[in-house]
Coordinates of C-alpha atoms in Angstrom, one line a residue:
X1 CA -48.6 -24.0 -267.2
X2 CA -47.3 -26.3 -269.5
X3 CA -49.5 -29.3 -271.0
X4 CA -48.7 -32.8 -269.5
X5 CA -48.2 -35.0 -272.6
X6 CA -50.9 -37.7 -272.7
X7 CA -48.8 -41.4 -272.0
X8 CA -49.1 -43.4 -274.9
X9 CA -48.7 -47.5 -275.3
X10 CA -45.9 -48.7 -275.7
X11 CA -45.2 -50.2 -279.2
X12 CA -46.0 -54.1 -279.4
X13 CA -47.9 -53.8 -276.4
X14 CA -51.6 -53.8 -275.9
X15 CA -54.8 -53.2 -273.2
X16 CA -57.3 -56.4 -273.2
X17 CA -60.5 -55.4 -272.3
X18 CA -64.1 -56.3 -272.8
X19 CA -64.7 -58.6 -275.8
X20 CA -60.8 -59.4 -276.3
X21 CA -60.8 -60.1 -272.5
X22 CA -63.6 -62.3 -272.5
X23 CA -62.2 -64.4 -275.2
X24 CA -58.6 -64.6 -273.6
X25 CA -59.9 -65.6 -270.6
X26 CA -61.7 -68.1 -272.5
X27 CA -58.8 -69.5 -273.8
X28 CA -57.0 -69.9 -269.9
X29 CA -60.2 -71.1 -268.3
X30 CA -60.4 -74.2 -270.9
X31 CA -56.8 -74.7 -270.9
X32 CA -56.6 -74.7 -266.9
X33 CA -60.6 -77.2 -267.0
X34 CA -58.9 -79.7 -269.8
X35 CA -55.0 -79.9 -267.8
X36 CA -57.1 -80.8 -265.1
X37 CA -58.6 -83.7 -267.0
X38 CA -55.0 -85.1 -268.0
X39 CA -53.8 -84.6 -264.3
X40 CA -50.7 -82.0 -265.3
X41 CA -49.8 -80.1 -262.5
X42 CA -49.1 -76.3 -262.8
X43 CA -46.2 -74.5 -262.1
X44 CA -45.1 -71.1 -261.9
X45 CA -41.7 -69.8 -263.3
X46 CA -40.3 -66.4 -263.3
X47 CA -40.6 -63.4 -265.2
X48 CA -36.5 -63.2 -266.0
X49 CA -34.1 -65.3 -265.8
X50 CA -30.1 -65.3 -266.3
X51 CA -29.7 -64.7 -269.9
X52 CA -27.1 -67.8 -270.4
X53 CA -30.4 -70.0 -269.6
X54 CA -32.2 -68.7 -273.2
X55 CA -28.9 -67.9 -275.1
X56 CA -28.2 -71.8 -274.2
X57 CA -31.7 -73.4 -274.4
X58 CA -32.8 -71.7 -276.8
X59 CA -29.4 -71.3 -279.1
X60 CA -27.0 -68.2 -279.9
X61 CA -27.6 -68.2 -283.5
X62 CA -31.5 -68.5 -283.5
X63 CA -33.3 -65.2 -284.4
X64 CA -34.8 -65.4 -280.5
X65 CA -31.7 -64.8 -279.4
X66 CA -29.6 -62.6 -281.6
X67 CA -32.4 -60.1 -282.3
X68 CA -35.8 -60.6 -280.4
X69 CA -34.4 -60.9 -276.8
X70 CA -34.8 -58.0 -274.3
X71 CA -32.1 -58.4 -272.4
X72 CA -30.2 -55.8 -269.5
X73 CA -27.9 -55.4 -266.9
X74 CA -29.5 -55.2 -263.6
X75 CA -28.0 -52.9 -260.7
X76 CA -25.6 -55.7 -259.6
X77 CA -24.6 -55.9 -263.2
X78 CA -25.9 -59.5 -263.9
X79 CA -27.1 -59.8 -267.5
X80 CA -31.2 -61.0 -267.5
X81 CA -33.4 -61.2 -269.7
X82 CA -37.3 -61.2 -270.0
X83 CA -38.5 -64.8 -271.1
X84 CA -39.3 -65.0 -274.6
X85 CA -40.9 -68.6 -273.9
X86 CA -41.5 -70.8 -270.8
X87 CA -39.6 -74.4 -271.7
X88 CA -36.0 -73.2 -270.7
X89 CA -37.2 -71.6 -267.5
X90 CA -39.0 -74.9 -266.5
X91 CA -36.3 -76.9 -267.2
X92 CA -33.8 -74.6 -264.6
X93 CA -36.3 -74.9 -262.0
X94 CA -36.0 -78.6 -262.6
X95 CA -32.4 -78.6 -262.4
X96 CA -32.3 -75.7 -259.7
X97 CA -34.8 -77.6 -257.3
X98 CA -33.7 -80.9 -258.0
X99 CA -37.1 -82.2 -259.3
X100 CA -35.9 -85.1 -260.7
X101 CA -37.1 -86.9 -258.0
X102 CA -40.8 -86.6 -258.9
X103 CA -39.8 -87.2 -262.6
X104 CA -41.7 -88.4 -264.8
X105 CA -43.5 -84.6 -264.0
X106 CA -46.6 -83.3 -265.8
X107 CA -46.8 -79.5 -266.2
X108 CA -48.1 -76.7 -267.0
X109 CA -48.0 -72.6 -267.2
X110 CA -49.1 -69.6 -268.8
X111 CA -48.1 -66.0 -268.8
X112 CA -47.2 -62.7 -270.4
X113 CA -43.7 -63.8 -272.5
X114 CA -41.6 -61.2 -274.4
X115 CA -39.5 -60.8 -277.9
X116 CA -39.1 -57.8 -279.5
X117 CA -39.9 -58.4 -283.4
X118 CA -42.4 -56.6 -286.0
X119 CA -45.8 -56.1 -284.3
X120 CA -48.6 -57.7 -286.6
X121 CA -51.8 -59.2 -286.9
X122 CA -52.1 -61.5 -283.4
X123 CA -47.9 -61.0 -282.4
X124 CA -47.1 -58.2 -280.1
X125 CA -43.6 -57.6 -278.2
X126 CA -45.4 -58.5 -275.3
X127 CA -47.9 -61.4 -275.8
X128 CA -49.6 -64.6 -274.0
X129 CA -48.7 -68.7 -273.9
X130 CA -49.9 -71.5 -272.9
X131 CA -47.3 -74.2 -271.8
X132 CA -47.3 -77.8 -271.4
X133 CA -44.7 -80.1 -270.9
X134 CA -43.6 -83.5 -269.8
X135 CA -40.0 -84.0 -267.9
X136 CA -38.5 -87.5 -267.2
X137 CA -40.7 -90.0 -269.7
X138 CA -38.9 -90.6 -272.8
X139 CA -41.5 -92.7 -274.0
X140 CA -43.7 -92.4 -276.9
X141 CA -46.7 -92.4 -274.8
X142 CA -45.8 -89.1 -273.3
X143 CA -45.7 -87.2 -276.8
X144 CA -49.1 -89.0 -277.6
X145 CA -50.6 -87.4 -274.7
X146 CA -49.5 -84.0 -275.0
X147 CA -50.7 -84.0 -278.2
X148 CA -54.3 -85.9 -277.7
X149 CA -54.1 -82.6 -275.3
X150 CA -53.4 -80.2 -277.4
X151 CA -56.2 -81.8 -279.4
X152 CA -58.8 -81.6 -276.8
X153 CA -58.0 -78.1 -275.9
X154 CA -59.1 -76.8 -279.6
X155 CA -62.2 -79.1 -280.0
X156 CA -62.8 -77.7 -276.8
X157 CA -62.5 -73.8 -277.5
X158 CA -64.5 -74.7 -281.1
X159 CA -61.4 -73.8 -283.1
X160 CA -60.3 -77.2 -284.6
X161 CA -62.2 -77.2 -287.8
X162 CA -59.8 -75.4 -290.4
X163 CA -56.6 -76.8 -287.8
X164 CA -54.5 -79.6 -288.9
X165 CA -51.8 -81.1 -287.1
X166 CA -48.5 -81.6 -288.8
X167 CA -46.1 -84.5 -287.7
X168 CA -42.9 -85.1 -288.4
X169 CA -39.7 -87.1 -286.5
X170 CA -36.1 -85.7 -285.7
X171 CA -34.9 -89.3 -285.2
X172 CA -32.5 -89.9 -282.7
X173 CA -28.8 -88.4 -282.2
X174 CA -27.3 -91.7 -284.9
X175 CA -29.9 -90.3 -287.6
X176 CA -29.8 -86.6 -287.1
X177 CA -26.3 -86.6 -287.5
X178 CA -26.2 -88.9 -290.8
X179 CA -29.3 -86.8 -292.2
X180 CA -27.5 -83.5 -291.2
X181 CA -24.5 -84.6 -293.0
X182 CA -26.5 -85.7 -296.4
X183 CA -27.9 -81.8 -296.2
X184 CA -24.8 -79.8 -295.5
X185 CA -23.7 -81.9 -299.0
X186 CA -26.7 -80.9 -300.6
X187 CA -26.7 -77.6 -299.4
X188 CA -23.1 -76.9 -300.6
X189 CA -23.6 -77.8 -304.1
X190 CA -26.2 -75.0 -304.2
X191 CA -23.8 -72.3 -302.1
X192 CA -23.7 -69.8 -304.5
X193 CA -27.8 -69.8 -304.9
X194 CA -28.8 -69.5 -300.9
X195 CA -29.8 -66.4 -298.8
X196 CA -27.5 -64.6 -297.3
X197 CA -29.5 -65.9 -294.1
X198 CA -29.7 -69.3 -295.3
X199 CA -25.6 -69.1 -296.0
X200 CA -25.3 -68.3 -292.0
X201 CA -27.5 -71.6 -291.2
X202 CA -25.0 -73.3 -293.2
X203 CA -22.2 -73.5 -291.0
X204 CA -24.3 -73.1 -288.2
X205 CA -27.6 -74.5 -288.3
X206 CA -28.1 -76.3 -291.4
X207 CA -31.8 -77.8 -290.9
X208 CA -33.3 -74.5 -290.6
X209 CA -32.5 -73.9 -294.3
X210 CA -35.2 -76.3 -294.7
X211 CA -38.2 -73.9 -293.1
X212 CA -36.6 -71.1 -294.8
X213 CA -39.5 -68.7 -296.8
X214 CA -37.1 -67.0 -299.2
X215 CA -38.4 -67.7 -302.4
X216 CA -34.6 -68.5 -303.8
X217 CA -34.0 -70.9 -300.9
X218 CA -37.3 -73.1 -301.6
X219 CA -36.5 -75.3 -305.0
X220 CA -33.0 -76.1 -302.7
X221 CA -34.9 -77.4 -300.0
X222 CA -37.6 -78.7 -301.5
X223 CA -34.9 -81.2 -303.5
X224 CA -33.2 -82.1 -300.4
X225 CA -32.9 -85.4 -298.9
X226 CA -35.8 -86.5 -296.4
X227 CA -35.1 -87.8 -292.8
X228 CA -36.3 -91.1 -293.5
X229 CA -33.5 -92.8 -295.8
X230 CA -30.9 -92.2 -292.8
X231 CA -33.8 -93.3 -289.9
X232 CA -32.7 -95.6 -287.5
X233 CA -34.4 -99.2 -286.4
X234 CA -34.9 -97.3 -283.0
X235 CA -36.1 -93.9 -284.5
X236 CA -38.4 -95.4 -286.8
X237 CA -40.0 -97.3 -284.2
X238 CA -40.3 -94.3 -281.7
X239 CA -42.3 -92.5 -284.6
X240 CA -44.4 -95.6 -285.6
X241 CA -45.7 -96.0 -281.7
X242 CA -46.6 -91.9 -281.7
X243 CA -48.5 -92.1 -285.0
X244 CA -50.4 -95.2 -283.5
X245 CA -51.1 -93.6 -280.6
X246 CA -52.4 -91.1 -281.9
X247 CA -54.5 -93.3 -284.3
X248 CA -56.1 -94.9 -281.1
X249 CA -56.7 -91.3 -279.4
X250 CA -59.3 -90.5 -282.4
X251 CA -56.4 -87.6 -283.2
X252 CA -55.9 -87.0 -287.1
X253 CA -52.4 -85.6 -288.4
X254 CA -50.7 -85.1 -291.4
X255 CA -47.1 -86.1 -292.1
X256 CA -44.9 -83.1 -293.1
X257 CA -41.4 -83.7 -293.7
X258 CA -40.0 -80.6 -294.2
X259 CA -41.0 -79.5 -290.9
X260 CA -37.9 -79.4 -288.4
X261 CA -36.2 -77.6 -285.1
X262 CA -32.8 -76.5 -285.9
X263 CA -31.1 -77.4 -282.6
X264 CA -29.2 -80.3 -281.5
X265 CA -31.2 -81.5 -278.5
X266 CA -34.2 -82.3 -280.4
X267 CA -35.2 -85.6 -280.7
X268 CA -37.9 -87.6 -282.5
X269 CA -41.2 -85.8 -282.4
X270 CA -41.9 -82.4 -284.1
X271 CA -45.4 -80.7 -284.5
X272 CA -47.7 -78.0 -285.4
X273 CA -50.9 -77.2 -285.0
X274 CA -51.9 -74.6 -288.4
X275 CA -54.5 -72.6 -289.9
X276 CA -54.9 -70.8 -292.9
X277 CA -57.5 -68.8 -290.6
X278 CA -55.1 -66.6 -289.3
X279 CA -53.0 -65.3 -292.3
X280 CA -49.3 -66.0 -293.2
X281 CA -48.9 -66.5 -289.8
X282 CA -50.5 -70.1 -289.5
X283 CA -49.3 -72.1 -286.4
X284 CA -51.6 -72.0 -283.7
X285 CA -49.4 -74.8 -281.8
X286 CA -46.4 -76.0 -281.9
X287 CA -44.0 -77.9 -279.6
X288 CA -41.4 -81.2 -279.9
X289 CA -39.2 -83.5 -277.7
X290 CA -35.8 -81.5 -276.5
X291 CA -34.1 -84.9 -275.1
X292 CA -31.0 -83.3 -274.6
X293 CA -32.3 -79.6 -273.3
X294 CA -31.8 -80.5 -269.2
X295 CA -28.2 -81.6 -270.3
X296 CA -27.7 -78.3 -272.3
X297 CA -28.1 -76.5 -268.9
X298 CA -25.6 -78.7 -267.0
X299 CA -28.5 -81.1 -265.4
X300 CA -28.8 -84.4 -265.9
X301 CA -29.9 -86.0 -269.2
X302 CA -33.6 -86.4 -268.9
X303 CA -36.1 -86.7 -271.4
X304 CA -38.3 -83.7 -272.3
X305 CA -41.6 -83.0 -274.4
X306 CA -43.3 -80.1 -274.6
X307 CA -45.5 -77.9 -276.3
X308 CA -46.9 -73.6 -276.5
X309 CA -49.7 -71.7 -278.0
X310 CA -50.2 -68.0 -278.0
X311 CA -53.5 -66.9 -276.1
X312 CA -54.0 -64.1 -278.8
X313 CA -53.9 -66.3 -281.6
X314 CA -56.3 -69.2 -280.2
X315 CA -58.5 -65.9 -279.1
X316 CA -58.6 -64.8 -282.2
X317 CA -60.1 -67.8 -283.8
X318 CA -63.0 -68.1 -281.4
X319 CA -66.4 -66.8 -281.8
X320 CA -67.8 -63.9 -279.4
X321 CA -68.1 -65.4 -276.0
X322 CA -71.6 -64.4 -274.1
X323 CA -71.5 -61.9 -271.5
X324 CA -71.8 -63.1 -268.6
X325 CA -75.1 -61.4 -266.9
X326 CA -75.9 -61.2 -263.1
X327 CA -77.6 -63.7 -261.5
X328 CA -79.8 -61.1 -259.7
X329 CA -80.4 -56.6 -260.0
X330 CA -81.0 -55.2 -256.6
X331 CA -82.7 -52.7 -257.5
X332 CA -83.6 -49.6 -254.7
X333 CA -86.5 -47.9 -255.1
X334 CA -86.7 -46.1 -252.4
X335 CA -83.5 -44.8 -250.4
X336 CA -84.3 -45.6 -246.9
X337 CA -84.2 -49.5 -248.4
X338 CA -80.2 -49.0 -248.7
X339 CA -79.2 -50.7 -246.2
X340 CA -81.3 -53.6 -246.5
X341 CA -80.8 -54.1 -250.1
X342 CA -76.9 -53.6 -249.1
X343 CA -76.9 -56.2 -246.5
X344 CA -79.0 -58.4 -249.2
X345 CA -76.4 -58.1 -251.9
X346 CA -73.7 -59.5 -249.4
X347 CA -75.3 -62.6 -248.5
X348 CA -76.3 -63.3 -251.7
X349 CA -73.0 -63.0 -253.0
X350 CA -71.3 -65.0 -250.3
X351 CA -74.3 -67.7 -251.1
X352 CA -72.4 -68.0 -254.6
X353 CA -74.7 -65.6 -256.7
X354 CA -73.4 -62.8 -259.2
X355 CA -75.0 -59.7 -257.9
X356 CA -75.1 -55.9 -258.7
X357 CA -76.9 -53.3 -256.5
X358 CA -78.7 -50.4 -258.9
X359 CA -78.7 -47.5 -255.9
X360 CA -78.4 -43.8 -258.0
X361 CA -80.1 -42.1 -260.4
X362 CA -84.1 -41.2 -260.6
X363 CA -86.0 -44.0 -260.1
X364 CA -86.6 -44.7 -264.0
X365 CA -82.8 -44.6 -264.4
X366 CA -82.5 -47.4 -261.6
X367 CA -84.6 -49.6 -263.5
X368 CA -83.4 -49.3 -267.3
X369 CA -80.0 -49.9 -266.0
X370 CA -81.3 -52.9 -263.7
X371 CA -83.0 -54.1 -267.5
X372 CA -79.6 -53.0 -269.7
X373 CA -77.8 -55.4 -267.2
X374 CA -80.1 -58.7 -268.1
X375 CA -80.1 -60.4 -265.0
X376 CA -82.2 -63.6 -264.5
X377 CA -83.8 -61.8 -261.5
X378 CA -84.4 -58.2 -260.3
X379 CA -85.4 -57.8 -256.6
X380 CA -86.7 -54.2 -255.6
X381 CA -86.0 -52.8 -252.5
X382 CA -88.9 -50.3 -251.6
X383 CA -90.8 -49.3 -248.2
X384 CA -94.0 -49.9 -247.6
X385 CA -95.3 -47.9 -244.7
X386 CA -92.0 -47.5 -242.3
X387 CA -91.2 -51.4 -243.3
X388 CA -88.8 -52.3 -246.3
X389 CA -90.6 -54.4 -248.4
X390 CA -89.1 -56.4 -251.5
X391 CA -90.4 -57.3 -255.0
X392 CA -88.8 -60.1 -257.1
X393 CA -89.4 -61.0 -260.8
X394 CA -87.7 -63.4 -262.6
X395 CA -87.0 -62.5 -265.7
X396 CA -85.2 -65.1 -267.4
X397 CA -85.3 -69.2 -266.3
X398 CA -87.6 -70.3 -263.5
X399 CA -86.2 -68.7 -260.7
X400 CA -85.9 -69.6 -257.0
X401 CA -82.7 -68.8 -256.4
X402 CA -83.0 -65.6 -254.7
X403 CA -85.7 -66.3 -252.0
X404 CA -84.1 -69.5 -251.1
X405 CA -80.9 -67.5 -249.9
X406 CA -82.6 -64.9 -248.8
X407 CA -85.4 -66.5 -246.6

């Protein structure tokens, strides 16, 4: 009989258990306690969704798009594709289920999200984000608190030491067009020294050039003209309430002018969140506003802010979480007690305390595993004549707990 090949993981995938587990559920249970705090609602958006919404949202000539998309044909032949990020989805349902009219709306997701690039140290094909976004509030306000969020949320994991936030503004439409203008003329007198990438962004896409790592793109960038000679009265002002806001939330930032999002319906505020903690790969966080995004998709113009972080990456900068003991070891010491150590471990466990029943095994077996499992109490289940009698030691804290639910 022929040998059934072992099944093997897929590439870019991976299994979270244990230790990784434990921190990644770190990571969700913070996010979820501090959303709370800022009232943001969450919201849940599906896996796929027509491909126009990404190849629109997110832009045909990004990278996302032409080469990390898994996209197919389902049975009815419509073209879908698995979401490589959460903002474009939200923004359908919002258009979809007309929730304009609870605008301005506070939200929040999280969820497996999927591109197929290079696997490396903390990406995978499919990986983890955390979402939050604000629809409806073009005010300044709204970027300030998504990022004295975003702020919280590392204190509050005990990753922000070694993370700085960089800040930079988009402007509006009047100064993204003039500053777009002054770098397509820079950028031309250097044609002949660009990537061949950077040469595509040229026609297409022309701030990208600016984040571009190839080492004969960066003197070009690095002596092109800044946003802020071609900033509007409005702009300016829009980017002078955010950095005060943020002065008055306690949340430091660094200016970084080279830092930019290539596509049109950008507006004003771009950040990142980075590390050097974490390799070349240094952004922890990183979101913008996208005033024009709801448009791009045929809604109505509305405002939009939003930010994501990868649940690997913030995992991997946080220290081993504890393992979470048992409240309580039933441990049975003598068979017959079975059921009364059963019926014990039920009420306990509805009463709200972490329980595990040690039942197999010699009776020294029952008791080093009842020890290996560090509970704060151990309650042995033995009989004593043809009664079942119970012994409880508390082995860590004062104890209690147990005969009060029990009694």
């Amino acid at each position: 009989m022929a040998r059934i090949p072992t099944p093997q993981r897929v590439r870019g995938t991976q299994d979270i258990f244990r230790d990784e587990q434990r921190r990644f559920a770190h990571v969700l249970d913070t996010f979820d306690r501090v959303r709370r705090l800022y009232c943001f609602e969450r919201v849940e958006v599906p896996v796929f969704e027509d491909t126009q919404v990404f190849a629109r949202s997110i832009g045909e000539t990004t990278d996302v798009v032409s080469k990390e998309m898994y996209t197919f044909p389902d049975k009815g032949d419509d073209l879908l594709t698995l979401r490589p990020e959460f903002t474009a989805g939200i923004a359908r349902a919002y258009i979809t289920n007309g929730w304009q009219q609870f605008a301005p709306l506070k939200l929040v997701t999280s969820g497996a999200v999927f591109r197929y690039e290079r696997p490396q140290k903390g990406r995978y094909r499919q990986f983890h984000q955390i979402d939050a976004e604000v629809l409806g509030a073009p005010e300044p306000a709204a970027d300030v608190e998504l990022l004295t969020l975003a702020d919280q949320l590392l204190h509050e994991l005990g990753v922000a030491d070694g993370v700085t936030l960089q800040l930079n503004t988009l402007g509006d439409a009047a100064t993204r067009d003039a500053w777009r203008d002054a770098l397509v003329a820079h950028f031309m007198t250097h044609r002949g020294e660009l990537s061949e990438d950077s040469l595509t962004r040229l026609d297409k896409n022309p701030l990208r050039i600016l984040d571009s790592k190839d080492p004969r793109d960066r003197p070009i960038a690095d002596a092109a003209p800044g946003i802020d000679a071609y900033m509007s009265a409005e702009a300016g002002a829009f980017f002078e309430s955010v950095q005060k806001g943020l002065q008055a939330a306690g949340v430091a930032f660094q200016r970084n002018e080279r830092l930019v999002r290539g596509l049109d319906y950008y507006r004003h505020t771009a950040f990142e969140f980075v590390t050097d903690r974490l390799g070349a790969q240094g952004t922890v966080l990183a979101g913008g506003r996208y005033d024009g995004l709801v448009e791009s998709l045929g809604g109505p113009a509305t405002a939009g802010v939003g930010w994501a972080a990868g649940v690997e990456r913030l995992a991997m900068l946080l220290d081993e979480p504890a393992v979470a003991n048992p409240d309580v070891v039933l441990v049975v010491e003598n068979d017959a007690a079975h059921e009364a150590a059963v019926k014990a471990l039920a009420k306990l466990r509805r009463a709200g305390v972490s329980a595990e029943l040690v039942a197999t095994g010699s009776p020294k077996k029952r008791y080093d595993k009842a020890l290996k499992l560090d509970p704060s109490e151990t309650l042995v289940f033995t009989l004593d004549g043809d009664t079942v009698a119970t012994r409880n030691r508390v082995l860590r804290g004062e104890g209690g707990r147990v005969a009060e639910v029990l009694q």
